[in-house]
XYZ file of C-alpha atoms in Angstrom:
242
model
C 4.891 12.995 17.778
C 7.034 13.279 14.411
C 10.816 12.042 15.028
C 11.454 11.088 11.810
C 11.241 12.322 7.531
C 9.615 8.956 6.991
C 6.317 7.227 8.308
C 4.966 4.141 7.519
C 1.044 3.854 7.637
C -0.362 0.574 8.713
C -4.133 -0.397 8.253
C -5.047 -3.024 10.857
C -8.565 -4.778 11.542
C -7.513 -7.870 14.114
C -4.157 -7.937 13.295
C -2.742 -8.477 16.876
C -0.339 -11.328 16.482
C 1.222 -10.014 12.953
C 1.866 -6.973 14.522
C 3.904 -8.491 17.699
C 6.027 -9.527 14.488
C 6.178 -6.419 12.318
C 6.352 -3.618 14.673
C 9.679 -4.287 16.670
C 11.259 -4.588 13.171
C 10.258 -1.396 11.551
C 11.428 0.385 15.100
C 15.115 -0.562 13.950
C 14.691 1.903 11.099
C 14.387 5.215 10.448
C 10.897 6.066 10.445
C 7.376 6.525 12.467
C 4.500 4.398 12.473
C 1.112 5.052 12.076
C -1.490 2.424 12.688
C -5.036 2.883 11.154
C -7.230 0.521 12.929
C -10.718 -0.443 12.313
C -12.310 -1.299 15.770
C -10.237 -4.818 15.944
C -11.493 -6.653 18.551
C -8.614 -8.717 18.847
C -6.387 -6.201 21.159
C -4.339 -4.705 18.270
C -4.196 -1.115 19.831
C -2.919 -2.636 23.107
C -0.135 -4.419 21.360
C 0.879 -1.367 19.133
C 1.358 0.832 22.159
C 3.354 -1.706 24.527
C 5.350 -1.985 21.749
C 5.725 1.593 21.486
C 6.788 1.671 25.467
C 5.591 5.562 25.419
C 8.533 6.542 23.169
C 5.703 8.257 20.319
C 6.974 6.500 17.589
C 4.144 4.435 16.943
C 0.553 6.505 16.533
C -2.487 5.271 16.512
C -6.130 6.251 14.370
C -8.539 4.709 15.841
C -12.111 4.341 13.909
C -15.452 3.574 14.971
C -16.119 0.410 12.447
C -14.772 -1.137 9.605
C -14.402 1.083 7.058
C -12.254 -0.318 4.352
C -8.642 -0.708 3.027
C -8.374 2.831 0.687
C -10.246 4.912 3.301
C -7.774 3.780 6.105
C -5.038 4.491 3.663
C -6.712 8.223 2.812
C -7.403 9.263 5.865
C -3.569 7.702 7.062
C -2.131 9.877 4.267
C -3.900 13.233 5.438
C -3.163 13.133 8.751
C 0.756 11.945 7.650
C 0.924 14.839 5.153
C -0.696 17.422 7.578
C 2.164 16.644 10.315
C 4.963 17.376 7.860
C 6.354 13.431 6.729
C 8.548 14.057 3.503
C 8.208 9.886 2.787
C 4.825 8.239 3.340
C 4.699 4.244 2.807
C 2.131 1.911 2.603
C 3.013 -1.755 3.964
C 0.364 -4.514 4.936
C 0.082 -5.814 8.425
C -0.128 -9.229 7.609
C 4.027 -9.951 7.392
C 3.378 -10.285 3.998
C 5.767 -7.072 3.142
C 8.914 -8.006 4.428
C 11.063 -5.699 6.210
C 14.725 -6.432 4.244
C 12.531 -5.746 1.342
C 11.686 -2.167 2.626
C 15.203 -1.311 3.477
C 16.032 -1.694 -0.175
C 13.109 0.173 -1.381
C 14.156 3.377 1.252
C 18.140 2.597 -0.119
C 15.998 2.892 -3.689
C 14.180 6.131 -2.565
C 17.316 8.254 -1.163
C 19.204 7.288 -4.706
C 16.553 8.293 -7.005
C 15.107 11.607 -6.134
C 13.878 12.248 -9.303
C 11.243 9.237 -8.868
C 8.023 10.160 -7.016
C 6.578 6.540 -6.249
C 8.312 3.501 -5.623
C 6.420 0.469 -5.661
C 7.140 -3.027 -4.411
C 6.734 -5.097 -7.429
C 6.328 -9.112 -7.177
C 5.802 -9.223 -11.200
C 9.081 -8.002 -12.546
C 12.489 -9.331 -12.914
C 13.881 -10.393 -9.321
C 10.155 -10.164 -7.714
C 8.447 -13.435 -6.780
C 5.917 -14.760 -4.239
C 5.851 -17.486 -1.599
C 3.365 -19.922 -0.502
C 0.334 -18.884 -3.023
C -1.502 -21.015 -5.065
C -1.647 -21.759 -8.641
C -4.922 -20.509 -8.811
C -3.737 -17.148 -7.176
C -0.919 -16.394 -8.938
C -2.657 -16.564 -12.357
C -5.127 -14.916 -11.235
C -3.133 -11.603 -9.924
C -0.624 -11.690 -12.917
C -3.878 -11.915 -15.238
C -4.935 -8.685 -13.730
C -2.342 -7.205 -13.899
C -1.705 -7.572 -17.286
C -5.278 -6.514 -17.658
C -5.001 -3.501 -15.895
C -1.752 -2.652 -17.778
C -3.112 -2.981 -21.038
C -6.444 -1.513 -20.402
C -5.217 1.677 -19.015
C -1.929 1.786 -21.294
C 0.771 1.796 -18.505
C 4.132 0.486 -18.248
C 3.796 -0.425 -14.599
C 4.038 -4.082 -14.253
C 2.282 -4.337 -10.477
C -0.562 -2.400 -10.978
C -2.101 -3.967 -7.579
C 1.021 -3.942 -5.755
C 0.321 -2.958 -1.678
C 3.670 -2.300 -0.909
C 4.632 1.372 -2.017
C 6.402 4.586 -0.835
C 4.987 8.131 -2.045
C 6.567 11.207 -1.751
C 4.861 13.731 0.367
C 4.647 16.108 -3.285
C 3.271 13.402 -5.213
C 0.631 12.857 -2.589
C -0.152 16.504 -2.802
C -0.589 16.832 -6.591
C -3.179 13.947 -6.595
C -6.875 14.113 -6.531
C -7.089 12.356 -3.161
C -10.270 13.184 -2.711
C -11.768 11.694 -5.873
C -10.113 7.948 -4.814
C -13.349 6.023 -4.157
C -12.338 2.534 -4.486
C -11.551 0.783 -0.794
C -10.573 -2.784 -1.451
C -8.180 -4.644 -4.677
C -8.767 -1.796 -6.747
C -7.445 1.079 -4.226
C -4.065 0.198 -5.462
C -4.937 0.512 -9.571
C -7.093 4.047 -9.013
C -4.544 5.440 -6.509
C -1.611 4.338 -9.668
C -4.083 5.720 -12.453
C -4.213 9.126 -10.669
C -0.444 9.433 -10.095
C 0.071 8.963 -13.216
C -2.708 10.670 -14.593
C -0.318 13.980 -12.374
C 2.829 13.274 -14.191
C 4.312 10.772 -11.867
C 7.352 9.022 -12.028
C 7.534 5.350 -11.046
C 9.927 3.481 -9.893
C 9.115 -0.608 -9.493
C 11.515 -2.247 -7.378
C 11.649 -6.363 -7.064
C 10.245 -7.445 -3.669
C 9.474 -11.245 -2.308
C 6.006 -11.220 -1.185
C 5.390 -14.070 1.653
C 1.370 -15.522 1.878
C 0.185 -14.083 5.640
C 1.110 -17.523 7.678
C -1.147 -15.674 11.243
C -4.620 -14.839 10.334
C -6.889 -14.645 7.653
C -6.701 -13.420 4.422
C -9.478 -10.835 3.020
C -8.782 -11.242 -0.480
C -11.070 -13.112 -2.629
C -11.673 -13.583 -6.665
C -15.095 -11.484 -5.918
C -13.062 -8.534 -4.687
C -10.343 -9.192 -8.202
C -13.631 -9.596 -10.559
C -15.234 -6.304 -8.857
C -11.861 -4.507 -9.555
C -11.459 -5.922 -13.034
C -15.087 -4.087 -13.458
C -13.766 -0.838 -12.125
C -10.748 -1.638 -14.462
C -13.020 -1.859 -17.504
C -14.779 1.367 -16.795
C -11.929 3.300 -16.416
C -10.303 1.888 -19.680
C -13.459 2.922 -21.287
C -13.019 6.320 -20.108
C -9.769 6.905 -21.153
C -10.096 5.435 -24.956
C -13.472 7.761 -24.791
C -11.444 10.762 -23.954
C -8.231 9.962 -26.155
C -11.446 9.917 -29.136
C -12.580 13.206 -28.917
C-alpha cells in the first residue's frame, strides 16, 4: 500500500540480520520499502514483515530463485513506477549505504529539481570508504576511471549502488534493453540515462564494508564488467565514426 512520494527498493538474497539493522531506520523517514528477495533461505521475508508490524510500509517481491542484482532492481522499478512513486532509490541491504547518508541525498533531491539522478558517490570530493582493502579500492577506482574514459562521461562513480531516480527519468529509459545483472548493472543503467538526456547529480557518501554476511563481489564479476565496458566503448566510438 503506497503512503508515501518516495520508495526505496531493496534486493535481498539471505540478508536477514542486515535487515534487523536497516529496516527500523529507513521507517523513521519518509518513504516505503520494497524488498526484492530471491528465495533467501535465511528467514529474510519473516524479518521484513515483523518489522513492518502490518502497517504496509514495507512490501515484499518474492521470486522463485536467484535471479540476479539488475533483474531484482528492474522488476523493483516496474512494479514501483506502476503504483505511482514520484522518487525511486536503490540502496544495498548489506548496511553498506548508510542511512545519514540518504537523508542528505533526499535533502539533495527536494533542492535540485532540475537533476534527474542522484547518485551516492564514494570517488569524489567528501566521499570515502571504510574497512576495504588496498587491493579493492584500486581496483574499483581503476574501473571507474575506465568506465569514465571509455564511455566519455563526467560521472566519477560509474558503479556506484547507492542512487535515487526520478520516476520520469525511469520512464524515458530503455528499461527493457538493461541486460547486465551483476557490477555492470550500475554502468549500463548510467550509460542509458545518459544516453536520454539525464542530468546527474553525484553527491559524497561514506560507504562502510558489510561487517554481517558475505560479500558477492569478486574481481571476476569487475573483469566481466570491464568486458561489457569495452564493448560498449567500442560501440559508441563506432557510432560517433560514421
Amino acid at each position: 500500500m503506497k503512503s508515501h512520494s518516495t520508495v526505496v527498493i531493496i534486493p535481498t538474497f539471505n540478508e536477514a540480520q542486515n535487515l534487523e539493522n536497516l529496516l527500523p531506520q529507513l521507517l523513521e523517514l519518509e518513504l516505503d520499502i520494497l524488498i526484492v528477495d530471491d528465495s533467501s533461505s535465511d528467514g529474510s521475508i519473516s524479518v521484513a514483515e515483523r518489522i513492518d508490524g502490518g502497517a504496509g510500509r514495507i512490501s515484499i517481491l518474492s521470486r522463485p530463485s536467484k535471479m540476479g542484482l539488475g533483474s531484482a532492481y528492474i522488476q523493483g522499478f516496474r512494479r514501483s513506477l506502476g503504483e505511482g512513486y514520484e522518487s525511486l532509490i536503490q540502496m544495498d541491504a548489506d548496511g553498506s549505504h548508510r542511512v545519514t547518508d540518504l537523508k542528505r541525498m533526499m535533502a539533495v533531491e527536494a533542492n535540485e529539481p532540475s537533476q534527474d539522478l542522484f547518485i551516492g558517490a564514494r570517488w569524489i570530493p567528501g566521499g570515502r570508504v571504510e574497512n576495504w582493502s588496498k587491493h579493492r579500492e584500486i581496483l574499483s577506482r581503476g574501473a571507474n576511471r575506465y568506465s569514465k574514459f571509455v564511455l566519455g562521461t563526467q560521472v566519477n562513480d560509474m558503479t556506484a549502488g547507492f542512487r535515487i531516480y526520478r520516476a520520469n527519468l525511469l520512464r524515458r529509459m530503455n528499461l527493457d534493453g538493461i541486460c547486465s545483472q551483476g557490477y555492470s548493472f550500475q554502468i549500463e543503467m548510467t550509460r542509458e540515462a545518459l544516453r536520454v538526456g539525464a542530468q546527474i547529480r553525484e553527491v559524497p557518501i561514506t560507504f562502510i564494508e558489510r561487517t554481517l554476511g558475505k560479500s558477492k563481489m569478486s574481481s571476476e564479476i569487475v573483469l566481466e564488467a570491464m568486458v561489457k565496458v569495452t564493448q560498449w566503448g567500442i560501440s559508441r566510438a563506432f557510432t560517433r565514426s560514421r
